[in-house]
CSV table of C-alpha atoms in Angstrom, one decimal:
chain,number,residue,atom,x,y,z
A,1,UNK,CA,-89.3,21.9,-3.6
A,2,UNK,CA,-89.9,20.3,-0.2
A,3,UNK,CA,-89.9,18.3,2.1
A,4,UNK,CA,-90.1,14.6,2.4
A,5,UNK,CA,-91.2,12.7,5.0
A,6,UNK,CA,-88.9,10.4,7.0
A,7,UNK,CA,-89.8,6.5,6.3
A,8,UNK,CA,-90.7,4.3,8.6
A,9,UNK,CA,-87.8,2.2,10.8
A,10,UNK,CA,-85.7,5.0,9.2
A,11,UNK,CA,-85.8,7.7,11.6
A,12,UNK,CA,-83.1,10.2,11.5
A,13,UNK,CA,-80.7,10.3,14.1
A,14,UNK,CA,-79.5,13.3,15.8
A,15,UNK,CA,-77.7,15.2,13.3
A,16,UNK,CA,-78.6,13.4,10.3
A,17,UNK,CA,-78.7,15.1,7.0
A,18,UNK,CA,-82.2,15.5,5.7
A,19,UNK,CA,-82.9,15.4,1.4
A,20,UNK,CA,-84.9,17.6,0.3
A,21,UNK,CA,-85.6,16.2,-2.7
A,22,UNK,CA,-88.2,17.5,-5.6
A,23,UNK,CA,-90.8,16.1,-7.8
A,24,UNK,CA,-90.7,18.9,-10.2
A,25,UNK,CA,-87.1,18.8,-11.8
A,26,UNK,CA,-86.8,18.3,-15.0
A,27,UNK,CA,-85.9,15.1,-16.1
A,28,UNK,CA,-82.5,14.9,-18.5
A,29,UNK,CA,-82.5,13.4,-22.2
A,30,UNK,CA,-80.2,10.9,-22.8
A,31,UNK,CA,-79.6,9.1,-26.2
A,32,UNK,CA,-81.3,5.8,-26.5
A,33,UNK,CA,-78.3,2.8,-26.2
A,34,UNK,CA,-78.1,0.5,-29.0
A,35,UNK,CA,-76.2,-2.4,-28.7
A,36,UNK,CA,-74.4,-4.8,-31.2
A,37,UNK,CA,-72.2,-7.9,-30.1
A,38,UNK,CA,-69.0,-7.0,-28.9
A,39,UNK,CA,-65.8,-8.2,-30.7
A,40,UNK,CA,-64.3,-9.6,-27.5
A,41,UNK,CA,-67.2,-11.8,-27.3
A,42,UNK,CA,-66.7,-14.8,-29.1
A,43,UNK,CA,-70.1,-16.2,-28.9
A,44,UNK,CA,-73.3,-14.9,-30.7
A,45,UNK,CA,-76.2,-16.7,-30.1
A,46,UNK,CA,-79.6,-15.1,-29.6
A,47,UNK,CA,-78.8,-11.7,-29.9
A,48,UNK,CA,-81.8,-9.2,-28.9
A,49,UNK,CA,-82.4,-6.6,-31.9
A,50,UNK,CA,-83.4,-3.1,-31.5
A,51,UNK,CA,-86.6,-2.1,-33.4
A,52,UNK,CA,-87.9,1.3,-33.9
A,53,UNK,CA,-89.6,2.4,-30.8
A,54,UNK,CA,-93.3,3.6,-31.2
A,55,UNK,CA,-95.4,6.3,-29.8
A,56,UNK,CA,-97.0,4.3,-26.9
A,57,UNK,CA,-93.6,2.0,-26.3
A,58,UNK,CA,-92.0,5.8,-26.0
A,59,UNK,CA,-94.9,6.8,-23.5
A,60,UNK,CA,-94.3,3.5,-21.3
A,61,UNK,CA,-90.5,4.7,-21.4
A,62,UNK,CA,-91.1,7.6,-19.8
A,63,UNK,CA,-93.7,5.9,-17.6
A,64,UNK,CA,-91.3,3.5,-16.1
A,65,UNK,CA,-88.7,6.4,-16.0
A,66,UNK,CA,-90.5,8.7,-13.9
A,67,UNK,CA,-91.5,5.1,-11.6
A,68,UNK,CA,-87.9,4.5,-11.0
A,69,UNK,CA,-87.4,8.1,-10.2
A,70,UNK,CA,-89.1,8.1,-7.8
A,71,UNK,CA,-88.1,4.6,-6.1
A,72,UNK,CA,-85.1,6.3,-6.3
A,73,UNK,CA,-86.1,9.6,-4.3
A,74,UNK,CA,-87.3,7.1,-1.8
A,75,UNK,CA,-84.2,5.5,-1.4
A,76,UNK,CA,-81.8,8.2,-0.9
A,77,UNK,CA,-84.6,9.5,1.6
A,78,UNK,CA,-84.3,6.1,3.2
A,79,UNK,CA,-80.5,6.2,3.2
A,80,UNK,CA,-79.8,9.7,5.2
A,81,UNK,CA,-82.3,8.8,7.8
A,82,UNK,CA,-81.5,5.1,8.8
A,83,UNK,CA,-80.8,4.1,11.9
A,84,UNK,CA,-80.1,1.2,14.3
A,85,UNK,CA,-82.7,1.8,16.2
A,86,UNK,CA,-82.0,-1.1,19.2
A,87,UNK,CA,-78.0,-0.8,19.2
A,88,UNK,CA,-77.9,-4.6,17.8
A,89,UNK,CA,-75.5,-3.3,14.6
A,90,UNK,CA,-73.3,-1.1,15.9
A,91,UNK,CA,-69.4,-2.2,16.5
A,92,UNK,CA,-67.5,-1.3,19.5
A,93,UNK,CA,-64.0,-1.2,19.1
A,94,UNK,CA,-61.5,-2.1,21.3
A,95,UNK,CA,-60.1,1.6,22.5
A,96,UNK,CA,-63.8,2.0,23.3
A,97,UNK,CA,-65.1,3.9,20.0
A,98,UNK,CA,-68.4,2.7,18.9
A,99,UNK,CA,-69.0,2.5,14.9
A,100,UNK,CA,-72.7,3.3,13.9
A,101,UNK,CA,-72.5,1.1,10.3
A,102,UNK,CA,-76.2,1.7,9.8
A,103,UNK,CA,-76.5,5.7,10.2
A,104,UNK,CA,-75.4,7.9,7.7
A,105,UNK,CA,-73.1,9.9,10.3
A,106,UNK,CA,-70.0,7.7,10.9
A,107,UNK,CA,-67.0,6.7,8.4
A,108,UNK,CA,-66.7,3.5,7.0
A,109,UNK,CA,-67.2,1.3,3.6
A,110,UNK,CA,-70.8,1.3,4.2
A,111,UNK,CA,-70.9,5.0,3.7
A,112,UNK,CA,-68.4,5.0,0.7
A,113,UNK,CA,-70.7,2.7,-1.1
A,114,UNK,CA,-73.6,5.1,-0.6
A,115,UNK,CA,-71.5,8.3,-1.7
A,116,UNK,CA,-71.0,6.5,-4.9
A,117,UNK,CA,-74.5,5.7,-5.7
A,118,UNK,CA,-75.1,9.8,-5.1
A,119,UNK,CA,-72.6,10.1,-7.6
A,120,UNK,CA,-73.6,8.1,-9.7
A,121,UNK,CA,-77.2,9.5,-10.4
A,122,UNK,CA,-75.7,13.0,-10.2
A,123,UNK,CA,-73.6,11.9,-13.2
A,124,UNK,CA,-76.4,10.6,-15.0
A,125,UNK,CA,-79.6,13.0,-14.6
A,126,UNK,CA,-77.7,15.7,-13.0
A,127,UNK,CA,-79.7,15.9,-9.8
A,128,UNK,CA,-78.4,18.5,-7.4
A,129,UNK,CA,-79.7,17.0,-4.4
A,130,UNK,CA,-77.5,14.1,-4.8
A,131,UNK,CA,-74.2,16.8,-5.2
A,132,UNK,CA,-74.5,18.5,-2.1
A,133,UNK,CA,-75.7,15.4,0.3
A,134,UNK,CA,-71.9,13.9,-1.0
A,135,UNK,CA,-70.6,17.6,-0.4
A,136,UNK,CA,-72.5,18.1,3.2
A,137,UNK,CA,-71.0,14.7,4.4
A,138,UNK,CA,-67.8,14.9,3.8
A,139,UNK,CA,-67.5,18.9,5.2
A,140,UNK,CA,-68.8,16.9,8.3
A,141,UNK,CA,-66.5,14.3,8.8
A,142,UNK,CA,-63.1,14.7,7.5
A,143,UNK,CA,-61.9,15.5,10.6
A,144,UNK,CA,-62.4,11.8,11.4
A,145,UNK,CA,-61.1,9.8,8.7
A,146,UNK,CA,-61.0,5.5,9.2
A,147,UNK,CA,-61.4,4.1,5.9
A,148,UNK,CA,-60.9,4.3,2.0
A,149,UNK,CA,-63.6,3.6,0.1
A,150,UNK,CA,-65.5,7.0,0.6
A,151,UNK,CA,-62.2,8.7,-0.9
A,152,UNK,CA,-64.3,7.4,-4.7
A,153,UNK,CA,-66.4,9.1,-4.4
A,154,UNK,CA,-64.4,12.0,-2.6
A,155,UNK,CA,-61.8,11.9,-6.1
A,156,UNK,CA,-64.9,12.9,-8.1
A,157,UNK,CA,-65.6,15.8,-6.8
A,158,UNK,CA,-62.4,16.7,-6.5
A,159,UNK,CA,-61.9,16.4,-10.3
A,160,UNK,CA,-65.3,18.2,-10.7
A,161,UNK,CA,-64.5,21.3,-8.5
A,162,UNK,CA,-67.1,20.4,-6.5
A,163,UNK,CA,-64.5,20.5,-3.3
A,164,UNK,CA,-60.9,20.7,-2.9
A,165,UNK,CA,-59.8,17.4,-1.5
A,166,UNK,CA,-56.3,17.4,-2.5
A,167,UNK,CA,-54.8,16.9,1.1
A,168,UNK,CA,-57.1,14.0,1.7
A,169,UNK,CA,-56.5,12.3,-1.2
A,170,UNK,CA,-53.1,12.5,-0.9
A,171,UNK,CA,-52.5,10.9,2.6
A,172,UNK,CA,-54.7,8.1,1.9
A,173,UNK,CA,-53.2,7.1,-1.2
A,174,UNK,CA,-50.0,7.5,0.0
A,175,UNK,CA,-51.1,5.0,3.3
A,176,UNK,CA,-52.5,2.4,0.7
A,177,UNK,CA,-49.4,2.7,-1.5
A,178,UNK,CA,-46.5,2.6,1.4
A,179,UNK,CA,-48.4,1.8,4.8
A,180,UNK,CA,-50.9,-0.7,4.1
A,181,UNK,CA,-49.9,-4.3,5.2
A,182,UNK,CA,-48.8,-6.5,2.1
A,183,UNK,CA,-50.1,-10.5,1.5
A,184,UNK,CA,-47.1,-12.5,0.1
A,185,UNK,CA,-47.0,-11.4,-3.8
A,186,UNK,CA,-47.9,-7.7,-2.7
A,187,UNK,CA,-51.9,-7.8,-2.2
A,188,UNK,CA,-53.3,-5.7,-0.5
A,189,UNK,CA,-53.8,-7.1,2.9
A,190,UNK,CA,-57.9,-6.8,3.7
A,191,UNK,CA,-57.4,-5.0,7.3
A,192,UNK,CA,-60.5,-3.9,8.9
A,193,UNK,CA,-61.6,-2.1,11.9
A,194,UNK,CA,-61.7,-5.1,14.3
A,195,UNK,CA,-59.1,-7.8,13.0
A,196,UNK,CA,-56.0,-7.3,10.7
A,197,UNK,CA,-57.1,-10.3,8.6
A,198,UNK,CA,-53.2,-11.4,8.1
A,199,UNK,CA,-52.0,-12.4,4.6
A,200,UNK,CA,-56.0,-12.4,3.7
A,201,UNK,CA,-57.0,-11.4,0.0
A,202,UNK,CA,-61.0,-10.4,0.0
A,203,UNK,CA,-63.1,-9.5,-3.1
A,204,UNK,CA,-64.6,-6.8,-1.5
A,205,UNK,CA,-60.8,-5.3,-1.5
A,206,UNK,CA,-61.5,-4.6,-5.4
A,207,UNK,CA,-64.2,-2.0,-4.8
A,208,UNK,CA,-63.6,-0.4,-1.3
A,209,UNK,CA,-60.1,0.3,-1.8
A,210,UNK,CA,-58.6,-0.6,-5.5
A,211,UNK,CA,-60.9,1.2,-7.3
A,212,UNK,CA,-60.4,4.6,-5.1
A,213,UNK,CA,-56.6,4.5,-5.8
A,214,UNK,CA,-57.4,4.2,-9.2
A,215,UNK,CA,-59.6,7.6,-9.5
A,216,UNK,CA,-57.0,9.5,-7.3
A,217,UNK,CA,-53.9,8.2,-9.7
A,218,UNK,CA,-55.9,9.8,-12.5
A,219,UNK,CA,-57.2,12.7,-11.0
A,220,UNK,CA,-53.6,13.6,-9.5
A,221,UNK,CA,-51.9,12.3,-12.2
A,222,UNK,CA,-49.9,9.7,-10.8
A,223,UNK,CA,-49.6,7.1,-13.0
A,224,UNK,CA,-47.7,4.8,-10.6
A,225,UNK,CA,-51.2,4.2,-8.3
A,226,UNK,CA,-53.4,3.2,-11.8
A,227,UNK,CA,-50.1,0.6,-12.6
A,228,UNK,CA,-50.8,-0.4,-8.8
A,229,UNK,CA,-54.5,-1.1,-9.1
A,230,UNK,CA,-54.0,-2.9,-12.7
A,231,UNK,CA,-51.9,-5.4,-10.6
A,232,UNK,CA,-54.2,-5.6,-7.5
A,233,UNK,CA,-57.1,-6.7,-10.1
A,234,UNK,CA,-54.7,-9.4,-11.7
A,235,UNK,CA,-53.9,-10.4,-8.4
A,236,UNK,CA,-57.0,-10.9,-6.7
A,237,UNK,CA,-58.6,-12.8,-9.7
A,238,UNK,CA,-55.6,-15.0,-9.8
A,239,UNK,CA,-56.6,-16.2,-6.1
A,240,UNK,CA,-60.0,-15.4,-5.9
A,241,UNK,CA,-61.7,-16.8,-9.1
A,242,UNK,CA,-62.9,-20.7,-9.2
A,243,UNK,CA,-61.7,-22.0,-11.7
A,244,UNK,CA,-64.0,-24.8,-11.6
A,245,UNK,CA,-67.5,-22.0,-11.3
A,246,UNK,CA,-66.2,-19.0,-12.7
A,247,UNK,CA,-67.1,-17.4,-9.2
A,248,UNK,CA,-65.4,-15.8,-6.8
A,249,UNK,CA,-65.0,-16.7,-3.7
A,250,UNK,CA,-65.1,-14.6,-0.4
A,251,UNK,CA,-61.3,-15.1,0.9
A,252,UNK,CA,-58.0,-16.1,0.5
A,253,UNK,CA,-55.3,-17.0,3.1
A,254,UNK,CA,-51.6,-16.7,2.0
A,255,UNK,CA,-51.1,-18.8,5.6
A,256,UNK,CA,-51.9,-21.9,5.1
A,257,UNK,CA,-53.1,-21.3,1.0
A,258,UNK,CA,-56.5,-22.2,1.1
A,259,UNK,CA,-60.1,-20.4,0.8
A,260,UNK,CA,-61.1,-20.9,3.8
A,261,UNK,CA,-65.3,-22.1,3.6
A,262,UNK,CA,-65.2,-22.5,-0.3
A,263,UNK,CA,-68.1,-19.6,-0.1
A,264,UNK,CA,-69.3,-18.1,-2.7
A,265,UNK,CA,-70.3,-15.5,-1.2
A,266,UNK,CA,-73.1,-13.3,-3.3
A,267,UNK,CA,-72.1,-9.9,-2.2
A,268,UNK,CA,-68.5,-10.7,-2.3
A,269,UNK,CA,-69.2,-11.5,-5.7
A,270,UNK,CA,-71.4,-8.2,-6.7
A,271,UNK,CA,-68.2,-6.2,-5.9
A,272,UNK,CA,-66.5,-7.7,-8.4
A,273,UNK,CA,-69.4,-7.7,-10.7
A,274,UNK,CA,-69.7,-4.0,-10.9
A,275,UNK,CA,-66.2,-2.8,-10.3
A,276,UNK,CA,-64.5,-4.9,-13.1
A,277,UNK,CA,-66.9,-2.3,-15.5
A,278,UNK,CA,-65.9,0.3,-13.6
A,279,UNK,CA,-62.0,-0.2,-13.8
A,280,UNK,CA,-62.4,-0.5,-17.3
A,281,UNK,CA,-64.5,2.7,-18.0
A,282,UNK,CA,-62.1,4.8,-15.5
A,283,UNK,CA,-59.2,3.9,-17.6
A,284,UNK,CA,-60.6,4.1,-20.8
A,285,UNK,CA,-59.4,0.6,-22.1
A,286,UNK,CA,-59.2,0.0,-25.9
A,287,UNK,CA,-61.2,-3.3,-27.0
A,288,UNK,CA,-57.2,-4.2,-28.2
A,289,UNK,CA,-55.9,-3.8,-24.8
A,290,UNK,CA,-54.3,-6.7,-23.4
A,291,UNK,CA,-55.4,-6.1,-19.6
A,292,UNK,CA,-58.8,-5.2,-20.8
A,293,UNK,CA,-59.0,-8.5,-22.2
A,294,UNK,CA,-57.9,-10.4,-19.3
A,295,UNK,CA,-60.5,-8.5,-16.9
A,296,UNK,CA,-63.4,-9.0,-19.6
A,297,UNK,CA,-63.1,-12.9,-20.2
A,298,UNK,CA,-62.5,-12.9,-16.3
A,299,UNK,CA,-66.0,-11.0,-16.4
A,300,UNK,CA,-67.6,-13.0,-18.7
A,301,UNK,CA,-66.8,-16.3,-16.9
A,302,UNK,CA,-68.5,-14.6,-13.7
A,303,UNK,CA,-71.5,-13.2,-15.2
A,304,UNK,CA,-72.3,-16.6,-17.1
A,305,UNK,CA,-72.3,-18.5,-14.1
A,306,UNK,CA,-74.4,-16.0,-12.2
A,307,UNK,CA,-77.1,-16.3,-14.8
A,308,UNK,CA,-77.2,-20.0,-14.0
A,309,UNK,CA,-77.7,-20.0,-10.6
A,310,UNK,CA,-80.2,-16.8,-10.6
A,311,UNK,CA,-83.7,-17.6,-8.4
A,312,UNK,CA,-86.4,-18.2,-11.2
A,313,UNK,CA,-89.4,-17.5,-9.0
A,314,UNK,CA,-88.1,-13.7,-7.3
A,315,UNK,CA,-84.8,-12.8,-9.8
A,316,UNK,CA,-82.8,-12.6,-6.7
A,317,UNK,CA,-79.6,-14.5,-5.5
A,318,UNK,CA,-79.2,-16.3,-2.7
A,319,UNK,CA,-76.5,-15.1,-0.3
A,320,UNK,CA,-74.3,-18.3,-0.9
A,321,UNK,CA,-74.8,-18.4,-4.9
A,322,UNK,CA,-74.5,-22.0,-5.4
A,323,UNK,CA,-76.3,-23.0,-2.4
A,324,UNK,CA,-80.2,-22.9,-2.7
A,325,UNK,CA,-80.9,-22.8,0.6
A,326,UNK,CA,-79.3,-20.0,1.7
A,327,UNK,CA,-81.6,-17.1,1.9
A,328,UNK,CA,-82.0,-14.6,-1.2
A,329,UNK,CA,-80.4,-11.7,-0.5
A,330,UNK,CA,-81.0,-7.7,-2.5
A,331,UNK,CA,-78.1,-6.2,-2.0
A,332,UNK,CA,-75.7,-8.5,-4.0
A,333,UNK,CA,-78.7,-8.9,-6.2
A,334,UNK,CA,-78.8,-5.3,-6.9
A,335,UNK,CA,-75.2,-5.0,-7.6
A,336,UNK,CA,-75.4,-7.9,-10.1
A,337,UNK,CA,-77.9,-6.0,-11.8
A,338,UNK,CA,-75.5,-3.2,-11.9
A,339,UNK,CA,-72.5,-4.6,-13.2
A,340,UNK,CA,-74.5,-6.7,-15.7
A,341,UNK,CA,-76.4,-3.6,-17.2
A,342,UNK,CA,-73.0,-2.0,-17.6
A,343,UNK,CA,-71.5,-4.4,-19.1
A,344,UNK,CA,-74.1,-4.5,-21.9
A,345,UNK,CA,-74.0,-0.9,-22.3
A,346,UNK,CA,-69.9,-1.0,-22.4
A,347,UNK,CA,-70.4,-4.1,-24.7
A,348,UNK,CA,-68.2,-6.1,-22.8
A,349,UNK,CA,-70.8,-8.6,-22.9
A,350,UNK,CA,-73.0,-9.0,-26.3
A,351,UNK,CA,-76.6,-7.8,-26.2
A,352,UNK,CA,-77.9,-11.7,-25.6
A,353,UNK,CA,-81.5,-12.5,-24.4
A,354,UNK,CA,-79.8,-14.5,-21.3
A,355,UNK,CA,-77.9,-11.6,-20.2
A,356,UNK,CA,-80.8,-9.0,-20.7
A,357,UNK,CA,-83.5,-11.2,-19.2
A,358,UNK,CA,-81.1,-12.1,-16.3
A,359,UNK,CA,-80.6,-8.2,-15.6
A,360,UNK,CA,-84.4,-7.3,-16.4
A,361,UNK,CA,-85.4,-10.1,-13.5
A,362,UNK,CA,-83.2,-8.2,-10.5
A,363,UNK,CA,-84.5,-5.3,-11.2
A,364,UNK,CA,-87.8,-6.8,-10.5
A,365,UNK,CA,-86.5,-8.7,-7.9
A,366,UNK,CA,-84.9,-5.3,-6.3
A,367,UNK,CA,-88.2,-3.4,-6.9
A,368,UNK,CA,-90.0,-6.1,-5.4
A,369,UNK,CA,-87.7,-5.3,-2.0
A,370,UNK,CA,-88.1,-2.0,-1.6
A,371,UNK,CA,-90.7,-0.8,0.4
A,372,UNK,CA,-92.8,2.3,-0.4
A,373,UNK,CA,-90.9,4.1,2.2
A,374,UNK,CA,-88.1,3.5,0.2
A,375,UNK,CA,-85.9,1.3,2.7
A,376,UNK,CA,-84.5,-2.6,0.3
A,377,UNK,CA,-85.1,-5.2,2.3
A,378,UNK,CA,-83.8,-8.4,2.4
A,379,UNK,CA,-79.9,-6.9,2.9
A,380,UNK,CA,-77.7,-8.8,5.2
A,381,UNK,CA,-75.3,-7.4,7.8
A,382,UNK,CA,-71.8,-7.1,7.5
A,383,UNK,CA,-70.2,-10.2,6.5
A,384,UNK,CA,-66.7,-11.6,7.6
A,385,UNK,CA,-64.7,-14.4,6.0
A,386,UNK,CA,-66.0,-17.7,7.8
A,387,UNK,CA,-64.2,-21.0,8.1
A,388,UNK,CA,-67.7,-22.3,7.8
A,389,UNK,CA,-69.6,-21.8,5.0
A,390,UNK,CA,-73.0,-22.6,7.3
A,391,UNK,CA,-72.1,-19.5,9.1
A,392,UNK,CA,-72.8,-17.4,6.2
A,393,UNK,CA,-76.4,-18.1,6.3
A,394,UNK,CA,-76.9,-16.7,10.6
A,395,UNK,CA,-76.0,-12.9,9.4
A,396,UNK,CA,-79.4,-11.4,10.0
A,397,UNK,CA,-81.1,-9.3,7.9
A,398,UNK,CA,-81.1,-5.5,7.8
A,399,UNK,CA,-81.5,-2.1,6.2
A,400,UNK,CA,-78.0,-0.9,5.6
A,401,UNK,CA,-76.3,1.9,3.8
A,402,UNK,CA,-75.3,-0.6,1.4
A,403,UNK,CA,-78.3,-1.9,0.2
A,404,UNK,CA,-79.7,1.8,-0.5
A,405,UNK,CA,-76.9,2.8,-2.7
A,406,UNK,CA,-76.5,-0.7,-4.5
A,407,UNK,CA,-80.3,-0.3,-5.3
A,408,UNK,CA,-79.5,3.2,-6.2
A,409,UNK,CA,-77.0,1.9,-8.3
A,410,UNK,CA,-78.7,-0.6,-9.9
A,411,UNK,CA,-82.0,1.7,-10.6
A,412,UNK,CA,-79.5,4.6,-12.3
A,413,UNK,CA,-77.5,2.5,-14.6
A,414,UNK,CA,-81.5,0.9,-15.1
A,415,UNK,CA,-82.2,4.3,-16.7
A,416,UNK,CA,-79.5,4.7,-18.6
A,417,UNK,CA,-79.4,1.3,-20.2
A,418,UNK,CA,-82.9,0.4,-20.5
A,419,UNK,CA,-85.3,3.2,-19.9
């Protein structure tokens, strides 16, 4: 074992937690996936057969495995040790606090996205590295709790005995299901650190705090939050969805009933993208079940207009999907890839060349982004909803939190579907 360099434009900040991460573990066998079309898919058109594999398509398997491997090393080496290195990113609050959203030594949704990705690959190759840089954080910094979304992740290891966690789960659960301000219709109200965003419904509500309520319901067996999040999902497609597209867009406003900039916002839509699988894995929904249904054609509208308006040349998106000249953007592309991947592997959506290639091509494109220090570029800054859909395209581009774990992500459900 030992230990890796820090990348360049990632220096660690004082404090930061350094990965030691190893080239030597062994890597874990999974079962090849084979996939048929799904019964809930009513179309079947070019459906992609598996053949036998052979000796040297085996060896390039475990070529390309021990590649992504490593880009993935690279990125959780690139996560720990970002930093915002001129001050530009960091939020300063109005009692005087001042959020680093870059850094991995603050609380926020930035952060909760990147525990999950550590999770995620610890789930799927078992890599120890990954368990105790979720473990070290959080004996860090629960003293200073501000938001849900790194309560995921903090649910899992709960379950898994990694960490007991039972207080803190608790009291945020307990905030979201009593305290948290209510849209007309009972959504949950998308209240952030600066602005309380009054009767607003956001798509990124789904992933940062719906599907954390869900995990602690299970994992504390309270069935009353799951019933909760079921609505919340019904809810926010109800509002959210075009019905015209079969995106999503950003926001919706309960004052004055509109959508604000129309946008259809790319990483807006990734969250739904990837946590629509992941609702329905968590709660284990037969193909019969009615809500698993609704979410999957709800899915299936999203994903087939994704794969429409996917860049050709790179495989990215661009940050407003329908808009071509917004600039391509890896984050949201990464979590497409994600949620696309795992749809095909939960056979929500049939094994069809479209959906394959469409998933094959972000993963190029996200590869293609990440530089051999392992930092993804081509990630834009945090994103509000804007009355103008012009203003989505003046967030600058950064590294962020993020974009590490929605590569990491992308690259570990990449393994487990494909490689």
């Amino acid at each position: 074992m030992h230990q890796l360099s820090q990348p360049k434009n990632c220096r660690a900040p004082r404090g930061a937690l350094h990965s030691r991460l190893t080239d030597s573990e062994p890597l874990q066998s999974h079962a090849t996936a084979y996939f048929i079309p799904h019964t809930e898919c009513t179309e079947r058109r070019a459906v992609v057969p598996r053949a036998p594999l052979q000796l040297e398509e085996m060896s390039n398997i475990q070529a390309s495995r021990v590649a992504t491997l490593k880009h993935i090393k690279n990125l959780i080496n690139c996560l720990v040790n970002i930093k915002d290195e001129t001050g530009e990113f960091l939020m300063t609050l109005e009692d005087g606090r001042v959020i680093d959203t870059k850094g991995w030594n603050d609380w926020e949704w930035t952060h909760g996205i990147g525990l999950y990705g550590l999770l995620k690959l610890h789930e799927i190759t078992g890599d120890a590295d990954a368990l105790r840089i979720s473990l070290d954080w959080f004996r860090d910094r629960f003293e200073n709790i501000n938001t849900m979304s790194p309560l995921l992740t903090a649910a899992y290891l709960h379950e898994m005995k990694a960490a007991n966690y039972l207080v803190h789960l608790d009291s945020w659960a307990e905030w979201v299901m009593h305290d948290l301000p209510r849209t007309d219709e009972g959504g949950f109200q998308h209240i952030t650190y600066l602005v309380t965003n009054y009767q607003q419904l956001w798509d990124d509500t789904l992933m940062m705090t719906v599907l954390p309520l869900t995990k602690i319901g299970l994992v504390l067996d309270r069935p009353h939050y799951v019933e909760e999040a079921k609505r919340q999902f019904m809810l926010h497609i109800k509002y959210l969805q075009d019905l015209k597209t079969g995106l999503w867009f950003h926001g919706w406003t309960f004052d004055g009933h509109h959508h604000f900039g129309n946008a259809r916002w790319g990483r807006g839509n990734c969250w739904v993208t990837a946590s629509i699988p992941d609702f329905i894995e968590l709660l284990k929904l037969p193909v019969e079940d009615g809500l698993r249904m609704f979410l999957t054609s709800s899915l299936v509208r999203q994903i087939d207009a994704l794969v429409k308006c996917q860049d050709e040349a790179t495989g990215l998106w661009h940050t407003i999907l329908d808009d071509p000249t917004s600039y391509l953007e890896a984050s949201a592309t990464a979590g497409f890839a994600y949620g696309i991947m795992k749809s095909l592997r939960l056979r929500l959506i049939p094994r069809e060349e479209r959906y394959v290639k469409a998933a094959q091509k972000a993963i190029q494109g996200v590869l293609n982004n990440i530089t051999p220090e392992g930092e993804l570029l081509q990630v834009s800054f945090g994103t509000p909803v804007f009355d103008d859909v012009e203003d989505y395209k003046k967030i600058k581009l950064t590294s962020m939190p993020y974009g590490q774990s929605l590569a990491l992500l992308a690259l570990t459900e990449h393994l487990r579907t494909f490689v």
